[in-house]
């Protein structure tokens, strides 16, 4: 018996018509003689609405209760889809996280998956065909409902695929796959046939919004083949697979960007060992993701400045966390700027071929685009620039690296 996981995002289940369309897609896949685990998100906009209500209900939000409310969107869609499937005479039933159970740690609102018990679902598959699972939610060792963080149903889907050794994890969404760049900005962007786990990791962590970063990390760890495809069109999507499967290793496969980024500079840090550790431990405790770190020393080399980026939505918390270390670290001041955007050029072939950085910087210089921060990894070069130049920079780099269609 082979199992396929099909995950449907919020826009794919936005209303009853969409849900019926999803039920038909599942019926088509059943014709290939698979058992199917379907993972659903909440209907588009529902989770945002639930979060707004939570915030209106109380000034201090208790995270246990936040999870009780915010997980409910997926409960609705799992039931509705099962109803639509039974209307097509398909033998299915719904499962909430605690019913599976999908066990998480005890961090409410950003829980990590500890274990999925597959016994009950496998047992159901002796007679049943489709298990519809509510994404994004689980249960912790206290018996409390937990959620996995925004976009977490991608992670639910990959985790089920790994636990059940599924043949494939198909992520259905409102775009046709992964593109060389955001097609809304770069009209010449192309759909990729295949992309490696490593490249996809970099692209999603640098701002490509199609897949949640954690889900890609999980897929890479367990070798889960992902396909990203459209709910509304019958076309093949993009496969996210092991690097070995990709014959032609391109120097640049894609260019990601994000405007949800803010730059922080901590000025005048007395130059002695242990300072960065103190500063960043405060940020880590507040679960703030830090990226693009650069340090520069002052001419007299008694003090240093430290610049890094954080998600713009977490800027306030980051500044609070750093301020708490002020006495201990003894820096002069904190500067911040939200008028910035990040662009990352990603490709597994990059580490074998020199000159990528030079080409990137030259093409941006020709358009008089100023680079504020640069950071690199083996398969990525990212830059921070003024927000208003992001679109121009994306189009310029897309052409410079021969990605235009
Ligand atoms: N409904 C949740 C969210 O909007 C989880 C998901 O859709 O992945 O973040
Ligand atoms: Mg999503």
PDB file of N, CA and C in Angstrom, residues 236-297:
ATOM      1  N   UNK A 236       1.699  19.855 -13.798  1.00  0.00           N
ATOM      2  CA  UNK A 236       2.731  19.433 -12.860  1.00  0.00           C
ATOM      3  C   UNK A 236       3.290  20.665 -12.171  1.00  0.00           C
ATOM      4  N   UNK A 237       3.715  20.482 -10.933  1.00  0.00           N
ATOM      5  CA  UNK A 237       4.284  21.624 -10.213  1.00  0.00           C
ATOM      6  C   UNK A 237       5.792  21.553 -10.195  1.00  0.00           C
ATOM      7  N   UNK A 238       6.385  22.070  -9.134  1.00  0.00           N
ATOM      8  CA  UNK A 238       7.831  22.006  -8.946  1.00  0.00           C
ATOM      9  C   UNK A 238       8.143  20.937  -7.906  1.00  0.00           C
ATOM     10  N   UNK A 239       9.125  20.085  -8.210  1.00  0.00           N
ATOM     11  CA  UNK A 239       9.538  19.068  -7.243  1.00  0.00           C
ATOM     12  C   UNK A 239      10.712  19.568  -6.409  1.00  0.00           C
ATOM     13  N   UNK A 240      10.592  19.393  -5.117  1.00  0.00           N
ATOM     14  CA  UNK A 240      11.695  19.729  -4.219  1.00  0.00           C
ATOM     15  C   UNK A 240      12.317  18.407  -3.802  1.00  0.00           C
ATOM     16  N   UNK A 241      13.561  18.193  -4.221  1.00  0.00           N
ATOM     17  CA  UNK A 241      14.154  16.860  -4.110  1.00  0.00           C
ATOM     18  C   UNK A 241      15.620  16.936  -3.684  1.00  0.00           C
ATOM     19  N   UNK A 242      16.201  15.770  -3.493  1.00  0.00           N
ATOM     20  CA  UNK A 242      17.605  15.665  -3.169  1.00  0.00           C
ATOM     21  C   UNK A 242      18.472  16.209  -4.303  1.00  0.00           C
ATOM     22  N   UNK A 243      19.568  16.854  -3.932  1.00  0.00           N
ATOM     23  CA  UNK A 243      20.458  17.461  -4.917  1.00  0.00           C
ATOM     24  C   UNK A 243      20.927  16.452  -5.981  1.00  0.00           C
ATOM     25  N   UNK A 244      21.132  15.195  -5.551  1.00  0.00           N
ATOM     26  CA  UNK A 244      21.608  14.145  -6.468  1.00  0.00           C
ATOM     27  C   UNK A 244      20.684  13.973  -7.673  1.00  0.00           C
ATOM     28  N   UNK A 245      19.404  14.261  -7.450  1.00  0.00           N
ATOM     29  CA  UNK A 245      18.426  14.052  -8.517  1.00  0.00           C
ATOM     30  C   UNK A 245      18.485  15.147  -9.582  1.00  0.00           C
ATOM     31  N   UNK A 246      19.225  16.194  -9.295  1.00  0.00           N
ATOM     32  CA  UNK A 246      19.267  17.312 -10.235  1.00  0.00           C
ATOM     33  C   UNK A 246      20.546  17.227 -11.057  1.00  0.00           C
ATOM     34  N   UNK A 247      20.382  16.958 -12.340  1.00  0.00           N
ATOM     35  CA  UNK A 247      21.547  16.739 -13.180  1.00  0.00           C
ATOM     36  C   UNK A 247      22.315  18.028 -13.413  1.00  0.00           C
ATOM     37  N   UNK A 248      21.593  19.028 -13.876  1.00  0.00           N
ATOM     38  CA  UNK A 248      22.270  20.261 -14.248  1.00  0.00           C
ATOM     39  C   UNK A 248      22.270  21.219 -13.044  1.00  0.00           C
ATOM     40  N   UNK A 249      23.436  21.357 -12.423  1.00  0.00           N
ATOM     41  CA  UNK A 249      23.504  22.219 -11.240  1.00  0.00           C
ATOM     42  C   UNK A 249      23.725  23.667 -11.655  1.00  0.00           C
ATOM     43  N   UNK A 250      22.661  24.442 -11.601  1.00  0.00           N
ATOM     44  CA  UNK A 250      22.768  25.826 -12.065  1.00  0.00           C
ATOM     45  C   UNK A 250      23.525  26.684 -11.056  1.00  0.00           C
ATOM     46  N   UNK A 251      24.231  27.683 -11.584  1.00  0.00           N
ATOM     47  CA  UNK A 251      24.946  28.601 -10.701  1.00  0.00           C
ATOM     48  C   UNK A 251      23.922  29.363  -9.867  1.00  0.00           C
ATOM     49  N   UNK A 252      22.905  29.874 -10.528  1.00  0.00           N
ATOM     50  CA  UNK A 252      21.823  30.544  -9.812  1.00  0.00           C
ATOM     51  C   UNK A 252      20.499  29.899 -10.226  1.00  0.00           C
ATOM     52  N   UNK A 253      19.758  29.388  -9.244  1.00  0.00           N
ATOM     53  CA  UNK A 253      18.455  28.776  -9.536  1.00  0.00           C
ATOM     54  C   UNK A 253      17.307  29.732  -9.274  1.00  0.00           C
ATOM     55  N   UNK A 254      17.491  30.600  -8.298  1.00  0.00           N
ATOM     56  CA  UNK A 254      16.394  31.491  -7.967  1.00  0.00           C
ATOM     57  C   UNK A 254      16.861  32.704  -7.184  1.00  0.00           C
ATOM     58  N   UNK A 255      16.001  33.717  -7.185  1.00  0.00           N
ATOM     59  CA  UNK A 255      16.303  34.952  -6.451  1.00  0.00           C
ATOM     60  C   UNK A 255      15.115  35.271  -5.553  1.00  0.00           C
ATOM     61  N   UNK A 256      15.342  35.214  -4.268  1.00  0.00           N
ATOM     62  CA  UNK A 256      14.257  35.461  -3.301  1.00  0.00           C
ATOM     63  C   UNK A 256      14.382  36.868  -2.740  1.00  0.00           C
ATOM     64  N   UNK A 257      13.285  37.365  -2.199  1.00  0.00           N
ATOM     65  CA  UNK A 257      13.387  38.675  -1.557  1.00  0.00           C
ATOM     66  C   UNK A 257      12.408  38.773  -0.391  1.00  0.00           C
ATOM     67  N   UNK A 258      12.681  39.724   0.487  1.00  0.00           N
ATOM     68  CA  UNK A 258      11.751  39.966   1.585  1.00  0.00           C
ATOM     69  C   UNK A 258      11.769  41.434   1.954  1.00  0.00           C
ATOM     70  N   UNK A 259      10.562  41.958   2.183  1.00  0.00           N
ATOM     71  CA  UNK A 259      10.481  43.326   2.688  1.00  0.00           C
ATOM     72  C   UNK A 259      10.155  43.335   4.175  1.00  0.00           C
ATOM     73  N   UNK A 260       9.854  42.141   4.704  1.00  0.00           N
ATOM     74  CA  UNK A 260       9.617  42.035   6.152  1.00  0.00           C
ATOM     75  C   UNK A 260      10.951  41.898   6.860  1.00  0.00           C
ATOM     76  N   UNK A 261      11.736  42.980   6.792  1.00  0.00           N
ATOM     77  CA  UNK A 261      13.057  42.930   7.395  1.00  0.00           C
ATOM     78  C   UNK A 261      13.416  44.313   7.941  1.00  0.00           C
ATOM     79  N   UNK A 262      14.111  44.326   9.041  1.00  0.00           N
ATOM     80  CA  UNK A 262      14.555  45.582   9.636  1.00  0.00           C
ATOM     81  C   UNK A 262      16.025  45.439   9.996  1.00  0.00           C
ATOM     82  N   UNK A 263      16.723  46.573   9.898  1.00  0.00           N
ATOM     83  CA  UNK A 263      18.159  46.557  10.207  1.00  0.00           C
ATOM     84  C   UNK A 263      18.383  47.184  11.588  1.00  0.00           C
ATOM     85  N   UNK A 264      19.203  46.537  12.375  1.00  0.00           N
ATOM     86  CA  UNK A 264      19.536  47.077  13.694  1.00  0.00           C
ATOM     87  C   UNK A 264      21.050  47.265  13.748  1.00  0.00           C
ATOM     88  N   UNK A 265      21.493  48.427  14.220  1.00  0.00           N
ATOM     89  CA  UNK A 265      22.925  48.619  14.461  1.00  0.00           C
ATOM     90  C   UNK A 265      23.118  48.980  15.928  1.00  0.00           C
ATOM     91  N   UNK A 266      23.986  48.243  16.575  1.00  0.00           N
ATOM     92  CA  UNK A 266      24.323  48.564  17.967  1.00  0.00           C
ATOM     93  C   UNK A 266      25.672  49.261  17.940  1.00  0.00           C
ATOM     94  N   UNK A 267      25.660  50.510  18.373  1.00  0.00           N
ATOM     95  CA  UNK A 267      26.835  51.364  18.224  1.00  0.00           C
ATOM     96  C   UNK A 267      27.644  51.392  19.522  1.00  0.00           C
ATOM     97  N   UNK A 268      28.967  51.380  19.358  1.00  0.00           N
ATOM     98  CA  UNK A 268      29.862  51.598  20.495  1.00  0.00           C
ATOM     99  C   UNK A 268      29.839  50.488  21.526  1.00  0.00           C
ATOM    100  N   UNK A 269      30.120  49.286  21.080  1.00  0.00           N
ATOM    101  CA  UNK A 269      30.194  48.158  22.017  1.00  0.00           C
ATOM    102  C   UNK A 269      31.647  48.021  22.462  1.00  0.00           C
ATOM    103  N   UNK A 270      31.936  48.121  23.743  1.00  0.00           N
ATOM    104  CA  UNK A 270      33.326  47.965  24.192  1.00  0.00           C
ATOM    105  C   UNK A 270      33.895  46.645  23.667  1.00  0.00           C
ATOM    106  N   UNK A 271      35.083  46.711  23.058  1.00  0.00           N
ATOM    107  CA  UNK A 271      35.625  45.557  22.331  1.00  0.00           C
ATOM    108  C   UNK A 271      36.325  44.589  23.277  1.00  0.00           C
ATOM    109  N   UNK A 272      35.576  43.600  23.735  1.00  0.00           N
ATOM    110  CA  UNK A 272      36.184  42.532  24.552  1.00  0.00           C
ATOM    111  C   UNK A 272      35.408  41.241  24.353  1.00  0.00           C
ATOM    112  N   UNK A 273      36.005  40.111  24.698  1.00  0.00           N
ATOM    113  CA  UNK A 273      35.330  38.834  24.422  1.00  0.00           C
ATOM    114  C   UNK A 273      33.989  38.683  25.151  1.00  0.00           C
ATOM    115  N   UNK A 274      33.080  38.002  24.518  1.00  0.00           N
ATOM    116  CA  UNK A 274      31.828  37.639  25.189  1.00  0.00           C
ATOM    117  C   UNK A 274      30.672  38.600  24.963  1.00  0.00           C
ATOM    118  N   UNK A 275      30.949  39.760  24.316  1.00  0.00           N
ATOM    119  CA  UNK A 275      29.907  40.777  24.156  1.00  0.00           C
ATOM    120  C   UNK A 275      28.781  40.314  23.223  1.00  0.00           C
ATOM    121  N   UNK A 276      29.196  39.748  22.067  1.00  0.00           N
ATOM    122  CA  UNK A 276      28.176  39.307  21.107  1.00  0.00           C
ATOM    123  C   UNK A 276      27.334  38.193  21.723  1.00  0.00           C
ATOM    124  N   UNK A 277      27.983  37.329  22.475  1.00  0.00           N
ATOM    125  CA  UNK A 277      27.249  36.240  23.129  1.00  0.00           C
ATOM    126  C   UNK A 277      26.149  36.793  24.028  1.00  0.00           C
ATOM    127  N   UNK A 278      26.488  37.826  24.793  1.00  0.00           N
ATOM    128  CA  UNK A 278      25.483  38.429  25.698  1.00  0.00           C
ATOM    129  C   UNK A 278      24.331  39.031  24.904  1.00  0.00           C
ATOM    130  N   UNK A 279      24.688  39.786  23.847  1.00  0.00           N
ATOM    131  CA  UNK A 279      23.648  40.451  23.050  1.00  0.00           C
ATOM    132  C   UNK A 279      22.698  39.441  22.402  1.00  0.00           C
ATOM    133  N   UNK A 280      23.298  38.404  21.803  1.00  0.00           N
ATOM    134  CA  UNK A 280      22.459  37.478  21.046  1.00  0.00           C
ATOM    135  C   UNK A 280      21.715  36.480  21.934  1.00  0.00           C
ATOM    136  N   UNK A 281      22.202  36.267  23.159  1.00  0.00           N
ATOM    137  CA  UNK A 281      21.465  35.328  24.005  1.00  0.00           C
ATOM    138  C   UNK A 281      20.118  35.946  24.390  1.00  0.00           C
ATOM    139  N   UNK A 282      20.093  37.270  24.561  1.00  0.00           N
ATOM    140  CA  UNK A 282      18.822  37.934  24.840  1.00  0.00           C
ATOM    141  C   UNK A 282      17.840  37.753  23.693  1.00  0.00           C
ATOM    142  N   UNK A 283      18.350  37.880  22.468  1.00  0.00           N
ATOM    143  CA  UNK A 283      17.485  37.733  21.288  1.00  0.00           C
ATOM    144  C   UNK A 283      17.008  36.286  21.137  1.00  0.00           C
ATOM    145  N   UNK A 284      17.911  35.357  21.430  1.00  0.00           N
ATOM    146  CA  UNK A 284      17.546  33.942  21.304  1.00  0.00           C
ATOM    147  C   UNK A 284      16.467  33.579  22.313  1.00  0.00           C
ATOM    148  N   UNK A 285      16.604  34.099  23.534  1.00  0.00           N
ATOM    149  CA  UNK A 285      15.591  33.803  24.550  1.00  0.00           C
ATOM    150  C   UNK A 285      14.219  34.292  24.144  1.00  0.00           C
ATOM    151  N   UNK A 286      14.198  35.396  23.389  1.00  0.00           N
ATOM    152  CA  UNK A 286      12.899  35.898  22.919  1.00  0.00           C
ATOM    153  C   UNK A 286      12.503  35.254  21.584  1.00  0.00           C
ATOM    154  N   UNK A 287      13.200  34.186  21.171  1.00  0.00           N
ATOM    155  CA  UNK A 287      12.923  33.454  19.917  1.00  0.00           C
ATOM    156  C   UNK A 287      12.921  34.365  18.695  1.00  0.00           C
ATOM    157  N   UNK A 288      13.850  35.330  18.654  1.00  0.00           N
ATOM    158  CA  UNK A 288      13.917  36.217  17.489  1.00  0.00           C
ATOM    159  C   UNK A 288      14.992  35.710  16.527  1.00  0.00           C
ATOM    160  N   UNK A 289      14.587  35.555  15.268  1.00  0.00           N
ATOM    161  CA  UNK A 289      15.506  35.065  14.239  1.00  0.00           C
ATOM    162  C   UNK A 289      16.411  36.174  13.747  1.00  0.00           C
ATOM    163  N   UNK A 290      17.704  36.009  13.920  1.00  0.00           N
ATOM    164  CA  UNK A 290      18.658  37.026  13.494  1.00  0.00           C
ATOM    165  C   UNK A 290      19.345  36.544  12.216  1.00  0.00           C
ATOM    166  N   UNK A 291      19.576  37.486  11.281  1.00  0.00           N
ATOM    167  CA  UNK A 291      20.191  37.116  10.008  1.00  0.00           C
ATOM    168  C   UNK A 291      21.227  38.187   9.657  1.00  0.00           C
ATOM    169  N   UNK A 292      22.062  37.921   8.701  1.00  0.00           N
ATOM    170  CA  UNK A 292      23.013  38.896   8.151  1.00  0.00           C
ATOM    171  C   UNK A 292      23.788  39.681   9.210  1.00  0.00           C
ATOM    172  N   UNK A 293      24.597  39.024   9.969  1.00  0.00           N
ATOM    173  CA  UNK A 293      25.320  39.715  11.047  1.00  0.00           C
ATOM    174  C   UNK A 293      26.672  40.224  10.527  1.00  0.00           C
ATOM    175  N   UNK A 294      26.952  41.515  10.710  1.00  0.00           N
ATOM    176  CA  UNK A 294      28.305  42.011  10.421  1.00  0.00           C
ATOM    177  C   UNK A 294      28.804  42.861  11.579  1.00  0.00           C
ATOM    178  N   UNK A 295      30.095  42.741  11.843  1.00  0.00           N
ATOM    179  CA  UNK A 295      30.685  43.530  12.910  1.00  0.00           C
ATOM    180  C   UNK A 295      31.822  44.338  12.309  1.00  0.00           C
ATOM    181  N   UNK A 296      31.942  45.586  12.718  1.00  0.00           N
ATOM    182  CA  UNK A 296      33.060  46.377  12.233  1.00  0.00           C
ATOM    183  C   UNK A 296      33.691  47.093  13.418  1.00  0.00           C
ATOM    184  N   UNK A 297      35.011  47.270  13.379  1.00  0.00           N
ATOM    185  CA  UNK A 297      35.638  47.915  14.537  1.00  0.00           C
ATOM    186  C   UNK A 297      35.879  49.385  14.258  1.00  0.00           C
TER     187      UNK A 297
END
